[in-house]
mmCIF file of C-alpha atoms in Angstrom:
data_model
loop_
_atom_site.group_PDB
_atom_site.id
_atom_site.type_symbol
_atom_site.label_atom_id
_atom_site.label_comp_id
_atom_site.label_asym_id
_atom_site.label_seq_id
_atom_site.Cartn_x
_atom_site.Cartn_y
_atom_site.Cartn_z
ATOM 1 C CA UNK H 883 24.678 27.967 -5.752
ATOM 2 C CA UNK H 884 22.862 30.977 -4.923
ATOM 3 C CA UNK H 885 18.998 31.456 -2.866
ATOM 4 C CA UNK H 886 15.974 33.017 -4.878
ATOM 5 C CA UNK H 887 13.118 33.871 -2.928
ATOM 6 C CA UNK H 888 10.223 34.728 -5.129
ATOM 7 C CA UNK H 889 9.260 38.844 -5.095
ATOM 8 C CA UNK H 890 5.853 38.213 -7.509
ATOM 9 C CA UNK H 891 3.872 35.942 -8.131
ATOM 10 C CA UNK H 892 4.275 33.577 -11.294
ATOM 11 C CA UNK H 893 3.861 30.156 -12.924
ATOM 12 C CA UNK H 894 6.891 28.983 -13.651
ATOM 13 C CA UNK H 895 6.361 27.263 -17.981
ATOM 14 C CA UNK H 896 9.633 25.465 -16.704
ATOM 15 C CA UNK H 897 8.655 23.203 -13.600
ATOM 16 C CA UNK H 898 5.290 22.036 -15.233
ATOM 17 C CA UNK H 899 3.570 25.150 -14.313
ATOM 18 C CA UNK H 900 4.183 25.140 -10.693
ATOM 19 C CA UNK H 901 3.011 29.316 -9.261
ATOM 20 C CA UNK H 902 4.795 30.602 -6.946
ATOM 21 C CA UNK H 903 4.218 32.969 -4.183
ATOM 22 C CA UNK H 904 5.161 35.429 -2.800
ATOM 23 C CA UNK H 905 8.087 35.019 -0.616
ATOM 24 C CA UNK H 906 8.868 31.148 -1.597
ATOM 25 C CA UNK H 907 11.675 29.966 -2.307
ATOM 26 C CA UNK H 908 12.782 29.739 -6.028
ATOM 27 C CA UNK H 909 13.107 26.982 -7.564
ATOM 28 C CA UNK H 910 11.073 24.716 -5.342
ATOM 29 C CA UNK H 911 12.905 22.051 -4.050
ATOM 30 C CA UNK H 912 13.663 19.177 -6.466
ATOM 31 C CA UNK H 913 13.744 21.273 -9.319
ATOM 32 C CA UNK H 914 16.512 23.097 -10.773
ATOM 33 C CA UNK H 915 17.328 26.656 -12.596
ATOM 34 C CA UNK H 916 19.563 27.810 -15.489
ATOM 35 C CA UNK H 917 22.033 30.977 -14.957
ATOM 36 C CA UNK H 918 19.973 32.255 -17.557
ATOM 37 C CA UNK H 919 15.810 31.154 -15.886
ATOM 38 C CA UNK H 920 18.084 33.410 -12.640
ATOM 39 C CA UNK H 921 18.915 36.599 -14.948
ATOM 40 C CA UNK H 922 15.479 36.499 -16.760
ATOM 41 C CA UNK H 923 13.835 35.920 -13.331
ATOM 42 C CA UNK H 924 16.104 38.136 -11.288
ATOM 43 C CA UNK H 925 15.849 41.324 -14.323
ATOM 44 C CA UNK H 926 13.418 43.165 -15.883
ATOM 45 C CA UNK H 927 15.179 41.270 -19.274
ATOM 46 C CA UNK H 928 11.733 39.087 -20.000
ATOM 47 C CA UNK H 929 8.002 39.130 -22.003
ATOM 48 C CA UNK H 930 7.374 41.283 -18.939
ATOM 49 C CA UNK H 931 9.789 42.854 -17.942
ATOM 50 C CA UNK H 932 8.627 42.587 -14.081
ATOM 51 C CA UNK H 933 10.990 41.204 -11.893
ATOM 52 C CA UNK H 934 10.053 38.294 -10.121
ATOM 53 C CA UNK H 935 13.195 36.755 -7.822
ATOM 54 C CA UNK H 936 16.250 38.017 -6.017
ATOM 55 C CA UNK H 937 19.226 36.939 -4.513
ATOM 56 C CA UNK H 938 18.514 36.009 -0.293
ATOM 57 C CA UNK H 939 21.115 37.792 0.810
ATOM 58 C CA UNK H 940 22.692 35.878 4.580
ATOM 59 C CA UNK H 941 24.101 37.970 7.136
ATOM 60 C CA UNK H 942 26.819 36.400 7.003
ATOM 61 C CA UNK H 943 27.745 37.668 3.978
ATOM 62 C CA UNK H 944 26.263 41.446 5.114
ATOM 63 C CA UNK H 945 29.510 43.301 6.253
ATOM 64 C CA UNK H 946 28.962 46.333 7.983
ATOM 65 C CA UNK H 947 31.736 48.874 9.728
ATOM 66 C CA UNK H 948 31.967 49.242 13.521
ATOM 67 C CA UNK H 949 31.004 52.612 14.433
ATOM 68 C CA UNK H 950 35.119 53.933 15.777
ATOM 69 C CA UNK H 951 36.889 51.550 14.475
ATOM 70 C CA UNK H 952 39.143 51.966 11.099
ATOM 71 C CA UNK H 953 40.811 49.725 8.912
ATOM 72 C CA UNK H 954 44.735 49.592 11.024
ATOM 73 C CA UNK H 955 45.138 46.347 11.273
ATOM 74 C CA UNK H 956 46.490 47.013 15.024
ATOM 75 C CA UNK H 957 43.431 48.360 15.771
ATOM 76 C CA UNK H 958 41.382 45.924 17.939
ATOM 77 C CA UNK H 959 37.671 46.024 18.292
ATOM 78 C CA UNK H 960 35.986 45.405 21.560
ATOM 79 C CA UNK H 961 33.318 42.113 21.150
ATOM 80 C CA UNK H 962 31.143 40.914 23.747
ATOM 81 C CA UNK H 963 33.181 37.558 23.792
ATOM 82 C CA UNK H 964 35.589 40.141 24.467
ATOM 83 C CA UNK H 965 34.286 41.432 28.352
ATOM 84 C CA UNK H 966 33.164 37.732 29.509
#
């Protein structure tokens, strides 16, 4: 399941009125959120037309292209491990 963080303070009516502040994880521990609710809070498709949460992107999910490399399978990119 994706992880989300709060980017705009709001009171969550689905979690007994819990107030989420900027930087909090969503949902809080012990609570669940439906896909529909995640969609509603992470887009402007809600009553207030504001984004309240955003998906947290792990460093593992980011893909960076190393300068000077190609997509050919024959090439080898030297990493710090290779130098040891």
